[in-house]
Tab-separated table of C-alpha atoms in Angstrom:
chain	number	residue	atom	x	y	z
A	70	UNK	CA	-11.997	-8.392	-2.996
A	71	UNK	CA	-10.117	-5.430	-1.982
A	72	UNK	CA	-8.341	-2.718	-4.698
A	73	UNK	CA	-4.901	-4.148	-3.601
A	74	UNK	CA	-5.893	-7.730	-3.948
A	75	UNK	CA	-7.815	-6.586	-7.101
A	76	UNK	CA	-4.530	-5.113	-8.677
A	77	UNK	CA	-2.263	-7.627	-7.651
A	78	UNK	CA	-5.036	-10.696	-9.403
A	79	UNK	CA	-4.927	-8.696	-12.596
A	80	UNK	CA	-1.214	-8.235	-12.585
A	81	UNK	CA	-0.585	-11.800	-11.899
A	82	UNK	CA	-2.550	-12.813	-15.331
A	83	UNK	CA	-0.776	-10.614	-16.749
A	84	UNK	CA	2.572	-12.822	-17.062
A	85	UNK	CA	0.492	-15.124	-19.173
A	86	UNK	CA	0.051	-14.394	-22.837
A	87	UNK	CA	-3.038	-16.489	-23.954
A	88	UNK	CA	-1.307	-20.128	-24.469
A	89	UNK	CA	0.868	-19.761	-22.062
A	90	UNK	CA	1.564	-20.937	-18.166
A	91	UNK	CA	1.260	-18.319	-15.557
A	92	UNK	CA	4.818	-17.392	-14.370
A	93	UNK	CA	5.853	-14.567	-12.125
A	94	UNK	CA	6.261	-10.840	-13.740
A	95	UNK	CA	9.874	-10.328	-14.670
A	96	UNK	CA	10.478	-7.083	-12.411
A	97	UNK	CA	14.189	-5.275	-13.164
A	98	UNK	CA	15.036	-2.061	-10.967
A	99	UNK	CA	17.876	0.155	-12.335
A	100	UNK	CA	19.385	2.403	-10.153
A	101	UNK	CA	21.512	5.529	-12.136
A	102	UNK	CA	23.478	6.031	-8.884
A	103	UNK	CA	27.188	6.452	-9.035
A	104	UNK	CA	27.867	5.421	-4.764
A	105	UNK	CA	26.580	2.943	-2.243
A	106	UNK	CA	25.482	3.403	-0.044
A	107	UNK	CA	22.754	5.004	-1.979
A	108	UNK	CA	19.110	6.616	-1.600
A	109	UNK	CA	18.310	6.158	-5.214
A	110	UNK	CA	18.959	2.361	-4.993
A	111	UNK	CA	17.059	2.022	-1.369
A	112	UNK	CA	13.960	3.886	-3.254
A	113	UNK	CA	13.929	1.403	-5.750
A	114	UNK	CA	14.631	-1.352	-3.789
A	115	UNK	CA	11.473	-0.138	-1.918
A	116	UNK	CA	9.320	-0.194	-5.301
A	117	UNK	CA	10.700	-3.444	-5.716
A	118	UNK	CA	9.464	-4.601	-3.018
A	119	UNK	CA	5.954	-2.970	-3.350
A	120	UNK	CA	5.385	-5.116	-5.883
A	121	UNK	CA	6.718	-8.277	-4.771
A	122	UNK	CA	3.945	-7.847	-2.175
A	123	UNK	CA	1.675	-7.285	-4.251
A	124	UNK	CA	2.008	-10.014	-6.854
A	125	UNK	CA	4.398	-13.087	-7.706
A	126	UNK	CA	7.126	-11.456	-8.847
A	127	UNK	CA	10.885	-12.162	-10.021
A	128	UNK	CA	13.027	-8.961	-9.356
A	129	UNK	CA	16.587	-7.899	-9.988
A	130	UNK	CA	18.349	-4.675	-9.493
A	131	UNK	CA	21.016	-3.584	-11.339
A	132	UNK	CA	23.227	-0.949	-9.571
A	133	UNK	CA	25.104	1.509	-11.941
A	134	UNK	CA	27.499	2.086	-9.466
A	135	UNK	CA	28.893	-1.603	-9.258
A	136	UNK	CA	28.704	-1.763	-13.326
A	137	UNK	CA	29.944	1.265	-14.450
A	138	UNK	CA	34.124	-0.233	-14.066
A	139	UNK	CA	32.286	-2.921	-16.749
A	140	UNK	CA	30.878	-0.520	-19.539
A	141	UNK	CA	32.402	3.318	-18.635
A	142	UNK	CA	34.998	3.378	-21.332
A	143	UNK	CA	33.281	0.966	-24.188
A	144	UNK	CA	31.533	2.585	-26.996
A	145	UNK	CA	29.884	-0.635	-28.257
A	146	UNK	CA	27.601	-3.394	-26.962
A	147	UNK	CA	30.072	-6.288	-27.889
A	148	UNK	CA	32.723	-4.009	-25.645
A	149	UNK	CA	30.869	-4.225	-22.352
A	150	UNK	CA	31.795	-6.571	-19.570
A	151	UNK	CA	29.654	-10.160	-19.666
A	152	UNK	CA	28.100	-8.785	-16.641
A	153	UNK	CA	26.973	-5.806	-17.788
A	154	UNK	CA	25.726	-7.559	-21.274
A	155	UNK	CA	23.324	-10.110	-18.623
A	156	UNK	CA	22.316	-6.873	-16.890
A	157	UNK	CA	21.341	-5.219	-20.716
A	158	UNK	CA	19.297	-8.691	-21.414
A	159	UNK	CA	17.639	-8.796	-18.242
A	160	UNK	CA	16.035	-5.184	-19.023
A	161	UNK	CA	14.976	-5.833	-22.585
A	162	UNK	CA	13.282	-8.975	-20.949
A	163	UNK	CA	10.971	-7.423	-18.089
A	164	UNK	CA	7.786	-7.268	-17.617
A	165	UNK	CA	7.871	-3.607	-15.309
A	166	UNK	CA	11.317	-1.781	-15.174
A	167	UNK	CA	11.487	0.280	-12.332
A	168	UNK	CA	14.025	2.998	-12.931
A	169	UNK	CA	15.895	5.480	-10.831
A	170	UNK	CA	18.916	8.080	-10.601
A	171	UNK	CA	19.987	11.216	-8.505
A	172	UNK	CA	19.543	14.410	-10.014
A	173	UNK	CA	23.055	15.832	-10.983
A	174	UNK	CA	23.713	18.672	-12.939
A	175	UNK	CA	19.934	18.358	-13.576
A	176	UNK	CA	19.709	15.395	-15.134
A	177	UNK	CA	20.166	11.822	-14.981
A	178	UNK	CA	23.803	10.571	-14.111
A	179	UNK	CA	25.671	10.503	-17.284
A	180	UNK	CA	26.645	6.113	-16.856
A	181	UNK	CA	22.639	6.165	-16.621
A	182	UNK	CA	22.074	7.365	-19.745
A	183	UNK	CA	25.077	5.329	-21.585
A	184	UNK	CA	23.875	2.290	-20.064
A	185	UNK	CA	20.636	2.836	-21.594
A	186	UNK	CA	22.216	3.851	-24.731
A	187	UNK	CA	23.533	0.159	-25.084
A	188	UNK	CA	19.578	-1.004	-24.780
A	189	UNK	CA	17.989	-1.871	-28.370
A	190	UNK	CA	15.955	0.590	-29.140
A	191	UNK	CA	12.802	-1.525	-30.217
A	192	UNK	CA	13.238	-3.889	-27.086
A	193	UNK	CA	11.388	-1.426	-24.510
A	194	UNK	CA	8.763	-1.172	-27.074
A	195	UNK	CA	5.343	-1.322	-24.955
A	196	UNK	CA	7.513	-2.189	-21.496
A	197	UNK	CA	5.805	-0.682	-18.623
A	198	UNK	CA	8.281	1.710	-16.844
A	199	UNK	CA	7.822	3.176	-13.268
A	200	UNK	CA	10.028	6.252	-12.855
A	201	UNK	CA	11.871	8.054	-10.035
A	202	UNK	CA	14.275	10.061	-8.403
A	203	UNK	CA	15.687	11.603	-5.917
A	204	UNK	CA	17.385	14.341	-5.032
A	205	UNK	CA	18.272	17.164	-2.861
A	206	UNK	CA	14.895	19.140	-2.688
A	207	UNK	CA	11.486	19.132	-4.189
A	208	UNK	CA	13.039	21.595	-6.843
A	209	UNK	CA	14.179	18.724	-8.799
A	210	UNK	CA	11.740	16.429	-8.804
A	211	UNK	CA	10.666	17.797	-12.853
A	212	UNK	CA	13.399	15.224	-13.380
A	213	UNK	CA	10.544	12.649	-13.861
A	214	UNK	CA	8.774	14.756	-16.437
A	215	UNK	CA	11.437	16.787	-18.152
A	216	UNK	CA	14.622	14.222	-18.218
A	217	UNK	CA	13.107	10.502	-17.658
A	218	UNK	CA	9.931	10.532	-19.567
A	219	UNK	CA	11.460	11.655	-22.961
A	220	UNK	CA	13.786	9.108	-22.433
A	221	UNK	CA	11.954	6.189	-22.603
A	222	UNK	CA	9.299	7.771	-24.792
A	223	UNK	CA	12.121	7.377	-27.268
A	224	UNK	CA	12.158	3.887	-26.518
A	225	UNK	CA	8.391	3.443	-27.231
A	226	UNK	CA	7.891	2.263	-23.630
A	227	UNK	CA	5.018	2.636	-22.047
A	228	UNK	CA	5.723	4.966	-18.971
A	229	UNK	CA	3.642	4.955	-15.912
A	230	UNK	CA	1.232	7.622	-15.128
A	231	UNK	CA	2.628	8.535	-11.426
A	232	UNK	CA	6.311	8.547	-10.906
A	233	UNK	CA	8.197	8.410	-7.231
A	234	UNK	CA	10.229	11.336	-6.056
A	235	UNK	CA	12.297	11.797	-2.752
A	236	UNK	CA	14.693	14.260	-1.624
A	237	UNK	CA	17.478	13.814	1.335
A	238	UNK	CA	15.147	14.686	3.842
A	239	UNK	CA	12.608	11.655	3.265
A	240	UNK	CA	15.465	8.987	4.639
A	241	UNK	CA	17.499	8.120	7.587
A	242	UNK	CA	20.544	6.417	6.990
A	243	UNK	CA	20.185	6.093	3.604
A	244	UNK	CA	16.241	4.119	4.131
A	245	UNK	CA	13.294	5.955	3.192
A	246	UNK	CA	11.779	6.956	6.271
A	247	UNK	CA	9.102	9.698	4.941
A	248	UNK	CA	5.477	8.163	5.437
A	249	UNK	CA	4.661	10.629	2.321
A	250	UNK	CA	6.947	8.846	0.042
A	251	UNK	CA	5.964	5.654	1.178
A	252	UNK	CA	2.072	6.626	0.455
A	253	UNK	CA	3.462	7.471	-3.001
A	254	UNK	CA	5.177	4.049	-3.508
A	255	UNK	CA	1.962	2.214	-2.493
A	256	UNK	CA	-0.371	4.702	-4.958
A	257	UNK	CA	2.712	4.087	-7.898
A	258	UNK	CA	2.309	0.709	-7.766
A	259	UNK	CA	-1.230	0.141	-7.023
A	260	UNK	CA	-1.999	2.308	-9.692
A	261	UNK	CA	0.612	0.308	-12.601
A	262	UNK	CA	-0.476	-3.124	-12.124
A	263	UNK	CA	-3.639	-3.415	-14.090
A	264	UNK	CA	-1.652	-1.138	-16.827
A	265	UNK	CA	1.292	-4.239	-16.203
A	266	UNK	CA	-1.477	-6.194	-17.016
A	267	UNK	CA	-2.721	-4.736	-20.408
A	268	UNK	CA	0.675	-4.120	-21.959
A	269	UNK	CA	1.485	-8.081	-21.279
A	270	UNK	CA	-1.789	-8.851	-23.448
A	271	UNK	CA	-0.841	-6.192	-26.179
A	272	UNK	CA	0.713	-7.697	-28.819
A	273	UNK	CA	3.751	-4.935	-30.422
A	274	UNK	CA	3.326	-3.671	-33.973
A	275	UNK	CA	5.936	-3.964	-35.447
A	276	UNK	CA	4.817	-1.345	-37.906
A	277	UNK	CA	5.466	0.877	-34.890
A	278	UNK	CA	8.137	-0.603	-33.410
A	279	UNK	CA	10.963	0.440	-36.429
A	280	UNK	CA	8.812	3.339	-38.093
């Protein structure tokens, strides 16, 4: 058995709890970016897809950009659109979130970070998270580290040991065309699923969880 086929066996039992039937890993990609078309949403469309071919997988992406009309303005939870509420559930449900968003004004897009701020903050407890970005050069790619990590290590998730970067230059009409990148997609995901795996078996203290 090959690595690949290795990763993708382990990551497949891994959306079975002991007791319960094998389904397919609940994979949600959210994409910070304020436009479409958009290279922040076609790199995490192409980490979605890295790991739909890689193991059975259910993903869904939820775009920023077509939300944002639906939660902009509200200040609570119960104010946000019904569409934006189904997005909110669908995150604190997955299995892997695979997260995203342009650099500007060297951070995260600011409808990014309020969507997340709508996100109960013991529901990413123990989620694995796969993080990029993009941006306009290499400069900015201590986004990952400096801006994205912090923020879900104040969710208690459990955030993936090699993130995804590309700048303008790595696509062509708005599709990743940079073999480099695309290495990096195949070594993110590669590398995640057997940590997929273990945080599905981990049961979440909640000693932890609300301390």
């Amino acid at each position: 058995m090959s690595a690949v086929e290795l990763a993708a066996a382990t990551a497949a039992g891994a959306a079975a709890l002991p007791g319960e039937p094998l389904r397919p890993l609940r994979v949600v990609g959210v994409s910070g970016s304020l436009q479409e078309p958009s290279r922040t949403t076609a790199l995490v469309r192409t980490i979605l897809a890295g790991v739909a071919e890689r193991v059975a997988a259910e993903t869904e992406l939820v775009e920023v950009a077509a939300l944002g009309p639906g939660f902009a303005g509200a200040l609570r939870r119960e104010d946000v659109a019904p569409e934006v509420e189904q997005a909110l559930q669908a995150i604190e449900a997955a299995d892997l979130l695979v997260v995203a968003s342009p650099v500007y004004r060297a951070s995260f897009t600011g409808l990014f970070k309020h969507l997340f701020d709508f996100v109960g903050q013991y529901d990413l407890v123990g989620t694995p998270v796969l993080l990029a970005a993009t941006g306009g050069g290499e400069r900015h790619a201590l986004i990952i580290e400096h801006q994205l990590r912090p923020l879900f290590g104040f969710f208690q998730a459990l955030t993936l040991p090699i993130g995804v970067y590309a700048s303008n230059s790595d696509f062509t009409d708005y599709r990743l065309s940079s073999p480099e990148v695309a290495r990096r997609v195949v070594q993110a995901v590669d590398r995640s699923l057997p940590l997929v795996e273990q945080a599905a078996l981990v049961r979440r203290s909640e000693y932890v969880a609300t301390w």
